[in-house]
Coordinates of C-alpha atoms in Angstrom, one line a residue:
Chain A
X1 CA -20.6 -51.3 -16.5
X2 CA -19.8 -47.5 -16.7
X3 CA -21.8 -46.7 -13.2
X4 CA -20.1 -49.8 -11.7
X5 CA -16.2 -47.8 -12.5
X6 CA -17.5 -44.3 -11.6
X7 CA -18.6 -46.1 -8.3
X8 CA -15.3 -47.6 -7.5
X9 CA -13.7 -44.5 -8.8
X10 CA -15.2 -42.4 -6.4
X11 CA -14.6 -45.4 -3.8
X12 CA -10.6 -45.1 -4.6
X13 CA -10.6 -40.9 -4.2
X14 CA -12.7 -41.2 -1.1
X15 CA -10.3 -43.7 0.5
X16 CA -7.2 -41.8 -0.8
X17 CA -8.7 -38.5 0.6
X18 CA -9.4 -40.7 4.2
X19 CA -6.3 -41.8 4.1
X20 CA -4.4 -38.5 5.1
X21 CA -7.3 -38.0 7.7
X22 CA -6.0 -41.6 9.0
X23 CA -2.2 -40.4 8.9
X24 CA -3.5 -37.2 11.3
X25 CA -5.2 -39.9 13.7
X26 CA -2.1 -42.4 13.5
X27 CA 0.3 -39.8 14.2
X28 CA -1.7 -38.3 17.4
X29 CA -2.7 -41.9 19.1
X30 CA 0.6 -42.9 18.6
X31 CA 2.2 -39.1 20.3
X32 CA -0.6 -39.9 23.0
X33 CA 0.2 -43.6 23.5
X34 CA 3.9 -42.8 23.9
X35 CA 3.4 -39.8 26.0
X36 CA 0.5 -40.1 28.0
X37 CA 2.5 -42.8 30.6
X38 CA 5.1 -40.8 31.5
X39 CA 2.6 -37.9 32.4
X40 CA 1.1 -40.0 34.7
X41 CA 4.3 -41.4 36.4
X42 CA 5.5 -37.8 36.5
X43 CA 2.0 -36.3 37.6
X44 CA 0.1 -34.0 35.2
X45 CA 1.0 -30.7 37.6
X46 CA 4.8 -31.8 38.0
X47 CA 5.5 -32.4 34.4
X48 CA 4.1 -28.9 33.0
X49 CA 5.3 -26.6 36.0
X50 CA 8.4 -28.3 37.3
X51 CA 11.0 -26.1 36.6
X52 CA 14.1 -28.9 36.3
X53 CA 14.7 -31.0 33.5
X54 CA 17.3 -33.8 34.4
X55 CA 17.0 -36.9 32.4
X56 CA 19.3 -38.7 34.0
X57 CA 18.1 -37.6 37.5
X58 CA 14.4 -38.7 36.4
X59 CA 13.5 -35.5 36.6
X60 CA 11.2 -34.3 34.0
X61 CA 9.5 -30.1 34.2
X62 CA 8.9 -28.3 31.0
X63 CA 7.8 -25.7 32.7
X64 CA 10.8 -23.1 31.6
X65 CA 10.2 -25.0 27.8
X66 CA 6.6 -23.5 28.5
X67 CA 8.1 -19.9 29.3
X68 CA 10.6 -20.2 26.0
X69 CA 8.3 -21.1 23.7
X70 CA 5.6 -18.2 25.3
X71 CA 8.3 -15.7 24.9
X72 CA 9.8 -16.5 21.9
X73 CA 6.3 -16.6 20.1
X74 CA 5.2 -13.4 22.1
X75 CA 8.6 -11.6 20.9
X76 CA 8.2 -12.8 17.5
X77 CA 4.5 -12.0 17.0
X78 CA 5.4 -8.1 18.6
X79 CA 8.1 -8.0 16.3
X80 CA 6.3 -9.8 12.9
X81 CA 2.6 -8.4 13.6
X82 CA 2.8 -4.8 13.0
X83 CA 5.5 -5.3 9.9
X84 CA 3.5 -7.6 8.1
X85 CA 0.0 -5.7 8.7
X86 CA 2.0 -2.7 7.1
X87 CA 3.2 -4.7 4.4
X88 CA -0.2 -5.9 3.3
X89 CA -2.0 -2.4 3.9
X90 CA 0.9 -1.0 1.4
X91 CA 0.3 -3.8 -0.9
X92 CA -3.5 -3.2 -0.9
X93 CA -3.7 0.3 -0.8
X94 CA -0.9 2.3 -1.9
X95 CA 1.4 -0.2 -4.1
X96 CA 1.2 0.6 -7.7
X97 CA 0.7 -2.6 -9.6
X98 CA 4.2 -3.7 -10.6
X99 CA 5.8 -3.2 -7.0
X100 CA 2.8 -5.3 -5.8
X101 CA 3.4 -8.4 -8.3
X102 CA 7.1 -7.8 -7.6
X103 CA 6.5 -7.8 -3.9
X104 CA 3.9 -10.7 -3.8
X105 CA 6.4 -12.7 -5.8
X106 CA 9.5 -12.4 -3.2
X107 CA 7.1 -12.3 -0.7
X108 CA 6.3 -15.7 -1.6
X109 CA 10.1 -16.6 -2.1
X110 CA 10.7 -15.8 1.7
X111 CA 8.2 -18.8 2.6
X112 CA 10.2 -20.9 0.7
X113 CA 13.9 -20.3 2.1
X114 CA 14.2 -23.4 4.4
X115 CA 14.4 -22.9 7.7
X116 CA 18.0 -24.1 8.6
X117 CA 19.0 -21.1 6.4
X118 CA 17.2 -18.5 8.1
X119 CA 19.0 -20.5 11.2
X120 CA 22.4 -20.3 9.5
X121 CA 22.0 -16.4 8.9
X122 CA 20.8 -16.0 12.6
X123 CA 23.7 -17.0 13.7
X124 CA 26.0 -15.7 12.0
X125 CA 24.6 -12.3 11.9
X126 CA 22.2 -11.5 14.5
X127 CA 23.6 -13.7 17.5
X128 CA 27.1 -11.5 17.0
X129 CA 25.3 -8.5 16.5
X130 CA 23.0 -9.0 19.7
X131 CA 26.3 -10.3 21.9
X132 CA 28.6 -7.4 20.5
X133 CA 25.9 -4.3 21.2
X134 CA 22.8 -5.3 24.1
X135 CA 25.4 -7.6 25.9
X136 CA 24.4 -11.3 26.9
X137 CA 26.1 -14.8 24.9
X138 CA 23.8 -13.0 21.9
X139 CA 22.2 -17.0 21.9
X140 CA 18.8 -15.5 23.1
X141 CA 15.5 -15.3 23.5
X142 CA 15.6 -11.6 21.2
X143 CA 17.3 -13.7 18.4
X144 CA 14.8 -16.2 18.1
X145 CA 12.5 -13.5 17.8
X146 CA 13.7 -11.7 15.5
X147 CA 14.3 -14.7 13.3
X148 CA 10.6 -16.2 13.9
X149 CA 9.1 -12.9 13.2
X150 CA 10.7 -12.9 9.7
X151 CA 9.8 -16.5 9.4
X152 CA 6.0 -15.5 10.3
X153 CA 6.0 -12.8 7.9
X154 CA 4.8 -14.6 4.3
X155 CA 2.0 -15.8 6.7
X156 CA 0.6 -13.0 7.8
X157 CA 1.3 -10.8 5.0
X158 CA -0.7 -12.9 2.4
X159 CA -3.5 -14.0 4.9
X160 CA -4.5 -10.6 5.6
X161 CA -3.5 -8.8 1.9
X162 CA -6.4 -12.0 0.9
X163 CA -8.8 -10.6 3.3
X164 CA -8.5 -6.9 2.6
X165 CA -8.5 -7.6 -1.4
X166 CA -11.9 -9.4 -0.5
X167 CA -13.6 -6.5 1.2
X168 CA -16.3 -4.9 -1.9
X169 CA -14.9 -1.8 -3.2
X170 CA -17.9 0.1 -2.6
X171 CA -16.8 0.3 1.5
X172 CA -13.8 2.4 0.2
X173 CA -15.9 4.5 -2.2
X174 CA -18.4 4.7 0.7
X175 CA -16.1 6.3 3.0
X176 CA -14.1 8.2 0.5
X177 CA -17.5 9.2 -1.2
X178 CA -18.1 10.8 3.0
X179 CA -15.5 13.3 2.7
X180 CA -12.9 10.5 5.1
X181 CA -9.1 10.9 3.8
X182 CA -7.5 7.8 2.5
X183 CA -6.3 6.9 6.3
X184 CA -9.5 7.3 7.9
X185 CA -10.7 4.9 5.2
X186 CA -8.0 2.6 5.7
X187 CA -8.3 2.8 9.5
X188 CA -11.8 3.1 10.6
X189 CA -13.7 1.0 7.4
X190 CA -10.9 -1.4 6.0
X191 CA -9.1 -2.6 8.7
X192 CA -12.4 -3.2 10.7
X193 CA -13.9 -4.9 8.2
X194 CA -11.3 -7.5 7.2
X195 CA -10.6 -7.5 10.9
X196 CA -11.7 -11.7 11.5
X197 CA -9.4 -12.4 8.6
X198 CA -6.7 -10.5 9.7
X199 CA -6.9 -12.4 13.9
X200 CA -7.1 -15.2 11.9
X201 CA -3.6 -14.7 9.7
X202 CA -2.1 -13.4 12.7
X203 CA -2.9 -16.3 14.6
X204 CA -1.7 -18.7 11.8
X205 CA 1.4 -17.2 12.1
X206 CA 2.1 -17.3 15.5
X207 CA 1.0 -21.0 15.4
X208 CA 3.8 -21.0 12.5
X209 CA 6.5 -19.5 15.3
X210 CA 5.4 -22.0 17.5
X211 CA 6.3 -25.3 15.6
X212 CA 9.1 -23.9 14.2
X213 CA 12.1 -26.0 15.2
X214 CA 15.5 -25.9 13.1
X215 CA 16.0 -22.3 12.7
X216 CA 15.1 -21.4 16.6
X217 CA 17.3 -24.4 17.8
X218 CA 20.7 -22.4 16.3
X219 CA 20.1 -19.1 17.7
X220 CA 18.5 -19.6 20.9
X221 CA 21.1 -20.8 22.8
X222 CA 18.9 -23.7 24.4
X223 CA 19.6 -23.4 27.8
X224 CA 16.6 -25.5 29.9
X225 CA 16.1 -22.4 32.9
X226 CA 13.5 -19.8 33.6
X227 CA 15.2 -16.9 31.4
X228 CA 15.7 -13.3 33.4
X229 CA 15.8 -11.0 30.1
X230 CA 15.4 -11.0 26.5
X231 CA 19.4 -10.9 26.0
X232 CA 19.2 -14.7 28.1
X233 CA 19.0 -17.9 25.9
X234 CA 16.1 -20.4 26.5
X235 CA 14.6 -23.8 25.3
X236 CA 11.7 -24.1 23.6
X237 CA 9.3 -27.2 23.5
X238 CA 9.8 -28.0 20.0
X239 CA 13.8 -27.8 20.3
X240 CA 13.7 -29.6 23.3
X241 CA 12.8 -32.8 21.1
X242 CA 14.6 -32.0 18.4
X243 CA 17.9 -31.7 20.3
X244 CA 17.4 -34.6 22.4
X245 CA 15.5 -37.0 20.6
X246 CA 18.6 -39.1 19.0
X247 CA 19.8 -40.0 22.0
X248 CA 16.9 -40.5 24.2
X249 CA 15.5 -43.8 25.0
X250 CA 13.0 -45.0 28.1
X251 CA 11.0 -42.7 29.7
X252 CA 13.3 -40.0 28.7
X253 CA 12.4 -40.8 25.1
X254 CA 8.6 -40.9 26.4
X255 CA 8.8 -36.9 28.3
X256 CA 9.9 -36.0 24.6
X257 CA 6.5 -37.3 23.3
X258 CA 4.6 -35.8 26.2
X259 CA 6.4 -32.4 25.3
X260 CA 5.1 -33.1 21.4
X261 CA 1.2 -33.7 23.5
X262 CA 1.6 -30.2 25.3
X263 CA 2.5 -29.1 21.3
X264 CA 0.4 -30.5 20.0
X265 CA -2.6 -29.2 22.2
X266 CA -1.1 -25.4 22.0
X267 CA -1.3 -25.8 18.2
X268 CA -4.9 -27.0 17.8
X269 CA -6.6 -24.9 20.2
X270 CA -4.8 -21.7 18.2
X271 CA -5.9 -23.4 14.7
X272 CA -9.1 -23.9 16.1
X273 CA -9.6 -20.2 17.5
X274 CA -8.5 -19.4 13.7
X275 CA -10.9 -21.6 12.6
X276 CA -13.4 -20.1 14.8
X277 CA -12.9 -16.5 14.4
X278 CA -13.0 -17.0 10.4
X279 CA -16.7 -19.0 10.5
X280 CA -18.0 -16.3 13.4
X281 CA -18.0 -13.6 10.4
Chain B
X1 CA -33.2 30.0 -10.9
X2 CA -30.0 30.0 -9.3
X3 CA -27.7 26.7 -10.7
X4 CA -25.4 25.3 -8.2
X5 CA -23.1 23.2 -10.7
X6 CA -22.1 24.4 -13.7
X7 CA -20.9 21.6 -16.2
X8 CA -18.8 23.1 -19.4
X9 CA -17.4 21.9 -22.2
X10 CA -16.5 18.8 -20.5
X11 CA -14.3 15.5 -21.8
X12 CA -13.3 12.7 -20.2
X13 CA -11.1 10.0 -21.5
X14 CA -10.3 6.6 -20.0
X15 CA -6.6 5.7 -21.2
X16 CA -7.3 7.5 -24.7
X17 CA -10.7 6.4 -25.2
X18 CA -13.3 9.4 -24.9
X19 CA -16.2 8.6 -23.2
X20 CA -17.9 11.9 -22.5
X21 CA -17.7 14.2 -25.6
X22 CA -18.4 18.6 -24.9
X23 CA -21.2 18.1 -21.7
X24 CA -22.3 21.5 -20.9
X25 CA -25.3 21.8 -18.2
X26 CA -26.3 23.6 -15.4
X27 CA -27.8 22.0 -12.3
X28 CA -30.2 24.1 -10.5
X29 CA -30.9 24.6 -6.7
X30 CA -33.2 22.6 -5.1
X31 CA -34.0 20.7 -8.1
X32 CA -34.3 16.7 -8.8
X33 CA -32.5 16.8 -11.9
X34 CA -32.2 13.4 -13.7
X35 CA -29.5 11.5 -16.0
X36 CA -31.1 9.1 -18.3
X37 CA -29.8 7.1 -21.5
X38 CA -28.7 3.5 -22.2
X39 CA -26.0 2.0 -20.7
X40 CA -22.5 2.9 -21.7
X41 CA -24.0 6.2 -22.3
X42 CA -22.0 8.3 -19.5
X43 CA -24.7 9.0 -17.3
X44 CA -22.9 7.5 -14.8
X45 CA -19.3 8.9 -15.7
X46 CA -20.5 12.1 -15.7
X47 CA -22.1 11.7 -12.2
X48 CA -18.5 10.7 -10.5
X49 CA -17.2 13.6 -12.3
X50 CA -19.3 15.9 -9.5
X51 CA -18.2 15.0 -6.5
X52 CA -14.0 13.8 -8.2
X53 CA -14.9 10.1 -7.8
X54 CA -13.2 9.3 -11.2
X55 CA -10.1 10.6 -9.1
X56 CA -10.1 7.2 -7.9
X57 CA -9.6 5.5 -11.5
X58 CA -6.1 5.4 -13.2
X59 CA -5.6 6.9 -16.3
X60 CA -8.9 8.8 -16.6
X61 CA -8.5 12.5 -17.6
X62 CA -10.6 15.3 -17.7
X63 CA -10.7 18.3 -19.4
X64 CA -13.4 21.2 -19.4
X65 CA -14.7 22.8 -16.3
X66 CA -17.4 22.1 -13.5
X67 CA -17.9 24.8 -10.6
X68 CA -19.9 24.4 -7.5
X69 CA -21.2 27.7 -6.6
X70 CA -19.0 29.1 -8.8
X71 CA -16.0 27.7 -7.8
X72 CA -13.5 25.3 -10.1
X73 CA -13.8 21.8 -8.2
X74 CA -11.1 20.6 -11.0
X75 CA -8.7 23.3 -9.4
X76 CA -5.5 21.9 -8.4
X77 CA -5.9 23.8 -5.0
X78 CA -9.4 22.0 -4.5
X79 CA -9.4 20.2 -1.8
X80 CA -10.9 16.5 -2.2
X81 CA -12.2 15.4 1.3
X82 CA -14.1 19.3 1.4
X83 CA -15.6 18.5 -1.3
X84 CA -16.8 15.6 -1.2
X85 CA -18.3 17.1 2.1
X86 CA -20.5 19.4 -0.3
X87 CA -21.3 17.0 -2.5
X88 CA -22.5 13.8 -1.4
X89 CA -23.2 10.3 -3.3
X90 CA -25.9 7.0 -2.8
X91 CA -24.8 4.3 -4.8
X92 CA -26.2 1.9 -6.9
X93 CA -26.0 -0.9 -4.1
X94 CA -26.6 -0.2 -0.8
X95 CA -23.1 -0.1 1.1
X96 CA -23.1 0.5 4.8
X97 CA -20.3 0.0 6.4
X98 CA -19.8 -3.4 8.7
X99 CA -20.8 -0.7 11.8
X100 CA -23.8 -0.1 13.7
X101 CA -26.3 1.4 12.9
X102 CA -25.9 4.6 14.9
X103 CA -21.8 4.6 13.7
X104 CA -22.8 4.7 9.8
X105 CA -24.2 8.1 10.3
X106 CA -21.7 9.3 12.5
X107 CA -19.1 7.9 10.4
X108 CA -18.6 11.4 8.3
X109 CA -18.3 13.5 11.2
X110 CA -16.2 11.3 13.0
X111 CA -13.9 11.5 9.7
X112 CA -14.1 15.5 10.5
X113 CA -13.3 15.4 14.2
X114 CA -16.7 15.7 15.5
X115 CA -17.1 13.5 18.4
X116 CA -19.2 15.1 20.9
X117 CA -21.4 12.6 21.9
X118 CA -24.4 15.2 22.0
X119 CA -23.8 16.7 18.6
X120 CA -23.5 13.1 17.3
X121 CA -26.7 11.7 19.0
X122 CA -28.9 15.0 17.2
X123 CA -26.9 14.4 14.5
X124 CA -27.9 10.6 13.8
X125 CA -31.3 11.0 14.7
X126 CA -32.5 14.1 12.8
X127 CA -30.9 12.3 9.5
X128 CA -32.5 9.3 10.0
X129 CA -35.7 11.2 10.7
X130 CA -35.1 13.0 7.6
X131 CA -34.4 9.3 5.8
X132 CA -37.3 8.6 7.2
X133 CA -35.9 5.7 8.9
X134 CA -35.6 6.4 12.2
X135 CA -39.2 5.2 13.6
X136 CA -38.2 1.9 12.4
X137 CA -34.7 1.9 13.6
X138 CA -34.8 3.8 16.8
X139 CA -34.8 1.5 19.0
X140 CA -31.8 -0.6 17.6
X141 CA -29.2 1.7 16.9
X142 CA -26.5 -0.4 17.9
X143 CA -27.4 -2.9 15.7
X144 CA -24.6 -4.2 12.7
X145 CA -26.3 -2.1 9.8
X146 CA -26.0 -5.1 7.2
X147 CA -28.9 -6.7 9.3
X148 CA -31.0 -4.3 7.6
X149 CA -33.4 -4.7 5.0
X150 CA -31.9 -3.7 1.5
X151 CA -34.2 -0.7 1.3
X152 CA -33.8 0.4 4.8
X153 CA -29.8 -0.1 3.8
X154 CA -30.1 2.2 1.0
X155 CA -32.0 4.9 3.4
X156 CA -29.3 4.4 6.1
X157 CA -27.1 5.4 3.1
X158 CA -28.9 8.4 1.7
X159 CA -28.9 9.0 6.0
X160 CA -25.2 9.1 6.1
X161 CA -25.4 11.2 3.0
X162 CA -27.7 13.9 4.9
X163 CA -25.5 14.0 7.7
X164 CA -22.8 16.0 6.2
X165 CA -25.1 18.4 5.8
X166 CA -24.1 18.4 1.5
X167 CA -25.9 21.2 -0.6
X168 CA -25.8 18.4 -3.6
X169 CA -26.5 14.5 -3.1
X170 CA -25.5 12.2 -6.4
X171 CA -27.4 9.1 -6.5
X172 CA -26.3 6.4 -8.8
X173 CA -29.4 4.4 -9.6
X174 CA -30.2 4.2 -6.2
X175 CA -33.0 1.8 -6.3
X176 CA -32.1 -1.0 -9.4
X177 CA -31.3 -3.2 -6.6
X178 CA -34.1 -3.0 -4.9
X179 CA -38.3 -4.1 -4.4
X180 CA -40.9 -2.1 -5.8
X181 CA -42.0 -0.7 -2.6
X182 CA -38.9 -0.1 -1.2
X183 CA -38.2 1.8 -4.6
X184 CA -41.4 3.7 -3.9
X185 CA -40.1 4.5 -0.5
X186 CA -37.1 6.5 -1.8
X187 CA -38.8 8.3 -4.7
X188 CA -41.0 9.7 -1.6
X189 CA -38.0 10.6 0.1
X190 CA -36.6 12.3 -2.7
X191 CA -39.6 14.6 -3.3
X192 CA -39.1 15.2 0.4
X193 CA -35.5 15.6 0.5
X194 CA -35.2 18.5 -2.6
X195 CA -36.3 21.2 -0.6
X196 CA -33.5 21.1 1.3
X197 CA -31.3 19.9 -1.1
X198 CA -30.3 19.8 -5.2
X199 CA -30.1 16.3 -6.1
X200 CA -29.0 14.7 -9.7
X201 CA -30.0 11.2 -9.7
X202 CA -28.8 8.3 -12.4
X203 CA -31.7 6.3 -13.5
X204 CA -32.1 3.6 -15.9
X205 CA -35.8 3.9 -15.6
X206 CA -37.5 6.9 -17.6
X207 CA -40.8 6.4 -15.7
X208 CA -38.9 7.2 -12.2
X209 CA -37.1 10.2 -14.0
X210 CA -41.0 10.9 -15.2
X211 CA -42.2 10.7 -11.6
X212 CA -39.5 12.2 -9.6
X213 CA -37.7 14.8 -11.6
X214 CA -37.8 18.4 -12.3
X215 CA -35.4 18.0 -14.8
X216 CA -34.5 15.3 -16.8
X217 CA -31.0 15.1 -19.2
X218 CA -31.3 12.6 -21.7
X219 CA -27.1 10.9 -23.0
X220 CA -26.6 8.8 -25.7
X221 CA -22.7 7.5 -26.3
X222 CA -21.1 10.0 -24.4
X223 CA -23.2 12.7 -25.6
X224 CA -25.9 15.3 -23.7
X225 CA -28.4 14.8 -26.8
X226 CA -30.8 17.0 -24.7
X227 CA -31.7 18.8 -21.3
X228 CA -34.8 20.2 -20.7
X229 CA -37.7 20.1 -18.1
X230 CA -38.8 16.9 -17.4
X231 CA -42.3 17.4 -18.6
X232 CA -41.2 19.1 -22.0
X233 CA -38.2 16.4 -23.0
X234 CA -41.3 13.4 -22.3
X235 CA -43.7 14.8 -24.1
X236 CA -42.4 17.2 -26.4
X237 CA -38.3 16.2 -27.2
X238 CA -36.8 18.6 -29.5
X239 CA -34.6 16.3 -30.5
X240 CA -35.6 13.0 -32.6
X241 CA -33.2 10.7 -30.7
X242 CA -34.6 11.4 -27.5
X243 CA -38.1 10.7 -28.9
X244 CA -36.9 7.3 -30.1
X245 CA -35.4 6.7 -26.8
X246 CA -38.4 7.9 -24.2
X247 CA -41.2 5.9 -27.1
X248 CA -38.9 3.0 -26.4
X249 CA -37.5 1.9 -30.3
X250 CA -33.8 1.6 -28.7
X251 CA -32.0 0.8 -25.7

């Protein structure tokens, strides 16, 4: 009697557990099933490097999309990268123990500010400030940056403190032990050595920048053309679909899924590369 | 003989516990000298005290004196990194660093500027000759270190150590992680290695002091009971704690 409940108990968690694997599955057959038509009405080459976007005119290029997504994420990552390696390296190695709880703790509280607030305060502070000192409508490509790369920062930061607080002790009392300064330490034995966790939190967080939607749709102007400068605004895949989706229908409604298939596909090729880079160690 | 470290009246305290009470010793040149004693006794303490590794542990004070070659180490105008240049340190566990082979023994003069390929390549290989490790390394020197064996880690170490040229290498129970013969291996490299250099070694094992030391001190709770030659304190201890420690009735 007992083995017969353990048996369906373990049935029940196993199909609870498949479950959210089947949601995953659901949710990519169905993007696919929507999307894949249109890509082939529109031609696989024409639909990611056409550079107009016309609904109505049944034209259908994401190609600038491409480009504002690229250069938001590349903006964000040069802006969010070296901050948040600094940040952890602090935390690590030179925070006495209070700051660091202190610190972990609102570091933590940034991850949890919803993203239509960071949005809010883009716009109301760094689009004016952009527009009123480096020129341009201030909706831009730098803005979205700046905003992502705070966005991207809990990431990072506690990704890579994880992997340097992992490294044994005795590499730092091995160098240190060698006559190397606390930098050298840090530099040529630390960094190095937690250096797959640290790709790995970096490229979390850029895959982070890259789904991000709300906050990146209020500040970057979302213009659908090739941008000339940082100070231009641009459109991004993900706020491409969530601008237009309420009102699309038809094969309009089916380029938006093929945009969320190109998504999609950027997103699990950088997880995987995480993935990979983690296991290679 | 001349001593190269001179330990006196030293006390350490963690937070305001004292864990090593009035240690006064000289360490001579050239010699293997030997810290032995249960554990918890401070052999190990008092080892981390040479080279200022304790510097690295909040709230642990010391008071007293140590001079290398006569000068204070504990002097506020000592400088650390030179130090620790003079004195080096194999730990209990072998620890190279995620490098190659080649880059673990470079790593200490690369940390000093030195990074003329030719002084680096006659660098690496007469320390590894003098690990004796380089016949079985020579041809893999770019190899990731931690695909070495644990012994041949723990020479690479001692390797590294050598490299900086030190007059004093610390070992901290350099082989209680490892096989018998790769244990036997380093007590041979030991014997080699103190004619060129003093070295003060942390054992938990009184027949390695037996074998490999000139000298042996003998702690108990913080305490030097005894320091004598190695010969005398095994088979004639003055004192009648060290007796009951080396004829094995405690610890």
């Amino acid at each position: 009697m007992n083995i017969k409940k353990e048996k369906n108990l373990r049935r029940a968690f196993f199909f609870i557990a498949l479950s959210t694997l089947s949601v995953l599955a659901i949710i990519t057959l169905f993007i696919f099933f929507e999307g894949i038509p249109l890509i082939n009405k529109v031609g696989v080459f024409k639909f990611l490097f056409g550079m107009k976007w016309a609904p109505s005119q049944g034209l259908y290029g994401i190609f600038p999309m491409i480009i504002g997504t690229l250069s938001v994420t590349l903006g964000a990552a040069l802006i969010g990268v070296p901050v948040a390696l600094c940040v952890s390296i602090f935390l690590t190695e030179f925070a006495p123990k209070q700051i660091r709880m202190f610190m972990r703790s609102t570091i933590q509280l940034l991850a949890g500010i919803p993203s239509v607030v960071y949005g809010f305060w883009g716009l109301t502070f760094i689009v004016p400030f952009i527009r009123d000192y480096l020129g341009g409508p201030g909706l831009s490509i730098l803005a979205g940056s700046l905003i992502l790369a705070i966005m991207i920062l809990p990431t990072i930061i506690s990704i890579s403190e994880v992997s340097l607080l992992a490294l044994p002790g005795l590499y730092k009392q091995g160098s240190l032990a060698l006559g190397a300064t606390h930098w050298q330490t840090i530099w040529r034995v630390l960094i190095p050595a937690a250096k797959s966790g640290i790709m790995a939190a970096i490229i979390l967080g850029i895959g982070r920048a890259i789904g991000e939607t709300m906050a990146v749709i209020m500040v970057l102007g979302n213009a659908v053309a090739l941008p000339n400068s940082i100070l231009d605004p641009a459109r991004t895949l993900t706020t491409n679909i969530g601008i237009e989706m309420g009102y699309a229908s038809g094969d309009h409604q089916q380029a938006l899924f093929a945009t969320g298939i190109v998504l999609l596909v950027m997103i699990m090729i950088l997880n995987s590369a995480a993935q990979y880079i983690v296991r290679k160690k | 003989m001349e001593s190269v470290l001179k330990i006196s009246n030293l006390n350490l305290f963690y937070n305001n516990v004292q864990a090593l009470y009035n240690i006064d010793m000289d360490i001579k040149m050239n010699h293997v000298t030997a810290f032995i004693g249960p554990s918890g006794c401070g052999k190990s303490t008092l080892l981390r005290c040479l080279n200022r590794m304790n510097d690295l542990i909040e709230n642990c004070r010391i008071e007293g004196s140590i001079q290398l070659d006569g000068a204070e180490i504990y002097d506020k105008n000592q400088d650390v990194v030179s130090l620790r240049t003079r004195v080096g340190m194999v730990f209990q566990k072998p620890n190279p660093f995620p490098k190659t082979i080649y880059e673990n023994v470079a790593y200490g003069l690369r940390c000093q500027g030195i990074n003329d390929k030719k002084i680096l390549d006659e660098v690496v290989e007469k320390s590894l000759r003098k690990a004796a490790l380089w016949e079985e390394v020579k041809d893999r020197l770019g190899q990731n270190a931690l695909r070495l064996s644990g012994g041949q880690q723990q020479r690479l170490c001692i390797a590294r150590a050598i490299a900086m040229e030190p007059e004093v290498i610390l070992m901290d129970e350099p082989t209680s992680a490892l096989d018998p013969i790769a244990t036997a291996k380093i007590e041979e490299l030991i014997q080699d290695l103190k004619a060129e250099y003093t070295i003060v070694i942390v054992t938990h094992s009184m027949q390695q002091a037996a074998r490999i030391s000139d000298e042996t001190a003998f702690f108990l709770m913080g305490e030097l009971i005894e320091m004598n030659t190695t010969k005398k304190l095994f088979q004639l201890p003055n004192d009648k704690r060290t007796e009951d420690y080396i004829t094995g009735r405690f610890g």
